[in-house]
């Protein structure tokens, strides 16, 4: 539906009904082959209904409702997101630092790419297997090689607050065991606060609501309400839950 690529900004996407099989809103499609790419800046996505047609399920390729691969000063605010079933990707919203859509084709270094100062607030998400997936570094095979395609990593200054999430059900909207929310480091200064997350049934084999992975510096988890969670946090990939107390 909407692609924000080479956009110095400001960019305003407001008061629309948006429906797409792929990423409905995609920010940060970049190709750095000539070294002069522009990282999207000052992007506001506000008061939109972002969805998919249920008749497309199992028929067409589907991805995320909102995906941000690179950008600075991005605000996702007051939107209604619906019908985010699992297709080629899992989460309704993805914030994931990537240097290129096919990163294995990138030149050796892409220092321009960054994901910084992103706020997701006052949104309603209804009908999903996973509502948000945050990844702080390029996940296209370069996690252990930060100077190869990794850009300005890790992601920094991300805020997720005051969102209402319901009809979150991996059995209805997914095809396997997922967590309702994934926080995949490394990243710095992430605030998750005052969100209400209502799951229809427990998640995964370990009944996990939130998966935390990778190196974390400055994760603040404050005043969130979650239902049907036996194991609230699941550690993976050598992460340390002690980081939750670090500010």
CSV table of C-alpha atoms in Angstrom, one decimal:
chain,number,residue,atom,x,y,z
A,1,UNK,CA,0.0,0.0,0.0
A,2,UNK,CA,2.6,2.6,1.1
A,3,UNK,CA,6.4,2.5,0.7
A,4,UNK,CA,8.6,5.1,2.3
A,5,UNK,CA,12.1,4.6,0.8
A,6,UNK,CA,14.4,7.5,-0.1
A,7,UNK,CA,12.6,10.0,2.0
A,8,UNK,CA,14.5,12.8,3.8
A,9,UNK,CA,11.1,13.8,5.4
A,10,UNK,CA,8.9,14.9,6.8
A,11,UNK,CA,6.4,12.2,5.8
A,12,UNK,CA,2.8,12.1,7.1
A,13,UNK,CA,0.5,9.1,6.5
A,14,UNK,CA,-2.8,10.0,8.2
A,15,UNK,CA,-6.5,9.2,8.2
A,16,UNK,CA,-6.4,6.4,5.6
A,17,UNK,CA,-7.9,2.9,5.1
A,18,UNK,CA,-4.9,0.8,4.0
A,19,UNK,CA,-5.1,-2.8,2.9
A,20,UNK,CA,-2.3,-4.9,1.3
A,21,UNK,CA,-1.1,-8.4,1.1
A,22,UNK,CA,2.6,-7.6,1.6
A,23,UNK,CA,3.8,-5.0,4.1
A,24,UNK,CA,0.9,-2.5,4.3
A,25,UNK,CA,3.2,0.3,5.4
A,26,UNK,CA,6.9,-0.3,4.7
A,27,UNK,CA,9.5,2.3,5.9
A,28,UNK,CA,13.2,2.0,5.0
A,29,UNK,CA,13.4,0.1,1.8
A,30,UNK,CA,17.0,1.0,0.9
A,31,UNK,CA,19.7,0.1,-1.5
A,32,UNK,CA,23.1,1.4,-0.6
A,33,UNK,CA,25.0,0.3,-3.7
A,34,UNK,CA,26.0,3.9,-4.7
A,35,UNK,CA,26.6,5.0,-1.1
A,36,UNK,CA,24.3,7.9,-1.2
A,37,UNK,CA,21.0,6.5,0.1
A,38,UNK,CA,18.7,8.6,2.4
A,39,UNK,CA,17.5,7.1,5.7
A,40,UNK,CA,13.8,8.0,6.2
A,41,UNK,CA,13.4,10.7,8.8
A,42,UNK,CA,10.5,12.4,10.5
A,43,UNK,CA,7.9,9.9,9.5
A,44,UNK,CA,4.4,10.0,11.2
A,45,UNK,CA,1.9,7.2,10.7
A,46,UNK,CA,-1.3,8.4,12.5
A,47,UNK,CA,-5.0,7.5,12.8
A,48,UNK,CA,-5.1,4.9,10.0
A,49,UNK,CA,-7.0,1.6,9.7
A,50,UNK,CA,-4.3,-0.8,8.5
A,51,UNK,CA,-5.6,-4.3,7.7
A,52,UNK,CA,-5.9,-7.3,5.4
A,53,UNK,CA,-8.9,-8.8,3.7
A,54,UNK,CA,-9.7,-12.1,5.4
A,55,UNK,CA,-10.6,-13.6,2.0
A,56,UNK,CA,-6.9,-13.4,1.2
A,57,UNK,CA,-5.8,-15.8,4.0
A,58,UNK,CA,-4.2,-18.9,2.6
A,59,UNK,CA,-4.5,-17.5,-1.0
A,60,UNK,CA,-2.0,-14.7,-1.3
A,61,UNK,CA,1.4,-13.8,0.2
A,62,UNK,CA,1.1,-11.7,3.3
A,63,UNK,CA,3.6,-10.0,5.5
A,64,UNK,CA,3.5,-7.4,8.3
A,65,UNK,CA,1.0,-4.6,8.7
A,66,UNK,CA,3.8,-2.1,9.5
A,67,UNK,CA,7.5,-2.7,9.1
A,68,UNK,CA,10.3,-0.3,9.7
A,69,UNK,CA,13.8,-1.4,8.6
A,70,UNK,CA,15.6,1.8,9.0
A,71,UNK,CA,14.7,5.4,9.9
A,72,UNK,CA,15.0,8.1,12.5
A,73,UNK,CA,12.3,10.0,14.4
A,74,UNK,CA,9.4,7.8,13.4
A,75,UNK,CA,6.1,7.9,15.2
A,76,UNK,CA,3.3,5.3,14.9
A,77,UNK,CA,0.4,6.7,16.8
A,78,UNK,CA,-3.4,6.2,17.1
A,79,UNK,CA,-3.8,3.5,14.4
A,80,UNK,CA,-6.2,0.6,14.3
A,81,UNK,CA,-4.4,-2.6,13.1
A,82,UNK,CA,-6.4,-5.7,12.3
A,83,UNK,CA,-6.2,-9.2,10.8
A,84,UNK,CA,-2.5,-9.9,11.1
A,85,UNK,CA,-2.4,-13.6,10.6
A,86,UNK,CA,0.9,-15.5,10.1
A,87,UNK,CA,2.0,-15.6,6.5
A,88,UNK,CA,5.5,-15.1,5.2
A,89,UNK,CA,6.1,-13.2,8.4
A,90,UNK,CA,4.7,-13.3,11.9
A,91,UNK,CA,4.2,-10.0,13.7
A,92,UNK,CA,1.7,-7.2,13.1
A,93,UNK,CA,4.5,-4.6,13.7
A,94,UNK,CA,8.2,-5.1,13.0
A,95,UNK,CA,11.0,-2.8,14.0
A,96,UNK,CA,14.1,-4.4,12.6
A,97,UNK,CA,17.3,-2.7,11.6
A,98,UNK,CA,18.2,-3.9,8.1
A,99,UNK,CA,20.6,-2.5,5.6
A,100,UNK,CA,18.9,-3.8,2.4
A,101,UNK,CA,16.0,-5.9,1.3
A,102,UNK,CA,18.4,-8.6,0.1
A,103,UNK,CA,21.3,-7.9,2.5
A,104,UNK,CA,23.5,-10.8,1.2
A,105,UNK,CA,23.8,-8.7,-2.0
A,106,UNK,CA,25.0,-5.6,-0.2
A,107,UNK,CA,28.5,-4.2,-0.5
A,108,UNK,CA,30.8,-4.8,2.5
A,109,UNK,CA,29.8,-1.9,4.6
A,110,UNK,CA,26.6,0.2,5.0
A,111,UNK,CA,27.2,2.7,7.7
A,112,UNK,CA,24.2,4.9,6.7
A,113,UNK,CA,21.6,2.5,8.0
A,114,UNK,CA,20.1,3.2,11.4
A,115,UNK,CA,17.0,2.7,13.5
A,116,UNK,CA,16.7,5.3,16.1
A,117,UNK,CA,14.0,7.3,18.0
A,118,UNK,CA,10.9,5.2,17.1
A,119,UNK,CA,7.7,5.5,19.1
A,120,UNK,CA,4.7,3.1,18.9
A,121,UNK,CA,1.9,4.6,21.0
A,122,UNK,CA,-1.9,4.7,21.5
A,123,UNK,CA,-2.6,2.1,18.9
A,124,UNK,CA,-5.2,-0.7,18.9
A,125,UNK,CA,-4.1,-4.1,17.5
A,126,UNK,CA,-6.9,-6.6,17.1
A,127,UNK,CA,-6.4,-10.1,15.7
A,128,UNK,CA,-2.8,-11.3,15.5
A,129,UNK,CA,-0.5,-14.2,16.5
A,130,UNK,CA,2.3,-11.8,17.6
A,131,UNK,CA,1.7,-8.1,17.9
A,132,UNK,CA,5.3,-6.7,17.8
A,133,UNK,CA,8.8,-7.9,17.0
A,134,UNK,CA,11.8,-5.6,17.8
A,135,UNK,CA,15.2,-6.6,16.4
A,136,UNK,CA,18.1,-4.3,17.1
A,137,UNK,CA,20.6,-5.5,14.4
A,138,UNK,CA,20.5,-6.7,10.9
A,139,UNK,CA,19.0,-10.2,11.0
A,140,UNK,CA,20.0,-11.2,7.5
A,141,UNK,CA,23.0,-13.3,8.6
A,142,UNK,CA,25.2,-10.5,9.9
A,143,UNK,CA,24.5,-10.7,13.6
A,144,UNK,CA,28.1,-11.8,14.4
A,145,UNK,CA,29.6,-9.4,11.8
A,146,UNK,CA,28.5,-5.9,12.7
A,147,UNK,CA,30.9,-4.3,10.2
A,148,UNK,CA,29.4,-6.3,7.3
A,149,UNK,CA,26.1,-4.8,6.3
A,150,UNK,CA,25.2,-3.8,9.8
A,151,UNK,CA,24.9,0.0,9.6
A,152,UNK,CA,24.7,2.1,12.7
A,153,UNK,CA,23.8,-0.7,15.1
A,154,UNK,CA,22.3,-1.4,17.5
A,155,UNK,CA,18.8,0.2,17.3
A,156,UNK,CA,18.4,2.9,20.0
A,157,UNK,CA,15.7,4.9,21.7
A,158,UNK,CA,12.6,2.8,21.0
A,159,UNK,CA,9.3,3.5,22.9
A,160,UNK,CA,6.3,1.1,22.9
A,161,UNK,CA,3.6,2.5,25.2
A,162,UNK,CA,-0.1,2.9,25.8
A,163,UNK,CA,-1.2,0.3,23.2
A,164,UNK,CA,-4.2,-1.9,23.5
A,165,UNK,CA,-3.8,-5.4,22.1
A,166,UNK,CA,-6.5,-8.0,22.0
A,167,UNK,CA,-7.8,-11.1,20.1
A,168,UNK,CA,-4.1,-12.2,20.3
A,169,UNK,CA,-4.3,-16.0,19.6
A,170,UNK,CA,-1.6,-18.2,18.0
A,171,UNK,CA,-4.2,-20.9,17.3
A,172,UNK,CA,-6.6,-18.6,15.4
A,173,UNK,CA,-4.1,-16.3,13.7
A,174,UNK,CA,-0.9,-18.4,13.5
A,175,UNK,CA,0.3,-21.8,12.5
A,176,UNK,CA,2.6,-22.7,15.4
A,177,UNK,CA,4.0,-21.6,18.8
A,178,UNK,CA,4.9,-18.0,19.0
A,179,UNK,CA,5.3,-15.4,21.7
A,180,UNK,CA,3.0,-12.4,21.8
A,181,UNK,CA,6.0,-10.0,21.7
A,182,UNK,CA,9.6,-10.5,20.8
A,183,UNK,CA,12.5,-8.3,21.9
A,184,UNK,CA,15.6,-9.4,20.0
A,185,UNK,CA,18.8,-7.5,20.8
A,186,UNK,CA,21.2,-6.0,20.7
A,187,UNK,CA,19.6,-2.6,21.3
A,188,UNK,CA,19.9,0.3,23.7
A,189,UNK,CA,17.3,2.3,25.5
A,190,UNK,CA,14.0,0.5,24.9
A,191,UNK,CA,10.9,1.5,27.0
A,192,UNK,CA,7.8,-0.7,27.1
A,193,UNK,CA,5.2,0.9,29.3
A,194,UNK,CA,1.4,1.0,30.0
A,195,UNK,CA,0.4,-1.5,27.4
A,196,UNK,CA,-2.6,-3.8,27.8
A,197,UNK,CA,-2.1,-7.2,26.1
A,198,UNK,CA,-5.0,-9.6,26.1
A,199,UNK,CA,-4.2,-13.1,24.8
A,200,UNK,CA,-7.0,-15.6,24.1
A,201,UNK,CA,-4.9,-18.6,25.1
A,202,UNK,CA,-1.4,-19.3,26.5
A,203,UNK,CA,1.5,-19.1,24.1
A,204,UNK,CA,3.9,-21.8,23.0
A,205,UNK,CA,5.1,-24.9,24.7
A,206,UNK,CA,6.5,-22.8,27.6
A,207,UNK,CA,3.4,-20.6,27.8
A,208,UNK,CA,5.6,-17.6,27.1
A,209,UNK,CA,4.2,-14.1,26.6
A,210,UNK,CA,7.5,-12.2,26.0
A,211,UNK,CA,10.7,-13.5,24.4
A,212,UNK,CA,13.9,-11.6,25.2
A,213,UNK,CA,17.0,-12.4,23.2
A,214,UNK,CA,20.4,-10.9,22.6
A,215,UNK,CA,22.4,-8.1,24.3
A,216,UNK,CA,20.2,-5.5,26.0
A,217,UNK,CA,21.2,-2.2,27.5
A,218,UNK,CA,18.5,-0.1,29.1
A,219,UNK,CA,15.3,-2.0,28.7
A,220,UNK,CA,12.6,-0.5,30.9
A,221,UNK,CA,9.4,-2.6,31.4
A,222,UNK,CA,6.9,-0.6,33.3
A,223,UNK,CA,3.2,-1.1,34.3
A,224,UNK,CA,2.1,-3.4,31.5
A,225,UNK,CA,-0.9,-5.7,31.9
A,226,UNK,CA,-0.8,-9.1,30.2
A,227,UNK,CA,-3.3,-12.0,30.5
A,228,UNK,CA,-2.8,-15.8,30.3
A,229,UNK,CA,0.9,-15.8,30.9
A,230,UNK,CA,2.5,-18.6,33.0
A,231,UNK,CA,6.1,-17.7,32.1
A,232,UNK,CA,6.2,-14.0,31.5
A,233,UNK,CA,9.7,-13.8,30.0
A,234,UNK,CA,11.6,-16.4,28.1
A,235,UNK,CA,15.4,-16.0,27.8
A,236,UNK,CA,17.0,-17.1,24.5
A,237,UNK,CA,20.3,-16.8,22.8
A,238,UNK,CA,22.3,-16.0,25.9
A,239,UNK,CA,20.3,-12.9,27.0
A,240,UNK,CA,20.3,-11.7,30.6
A,241,UNK,CA,17.0,-10.8,32.3
A,242,UNK,CA,18.9,-8.8,34.8
A,243,UNK,CA,19.0,-6.1,32.1
A,244,UNK,CA,15.3,-5.4,32.9
A,245,UNK,CA,16.4,-3.5,35.9
A,246,UNK,CA,19.0,-1.5,34.1
A,247,UNK,CA,18.2,2.0,33.1
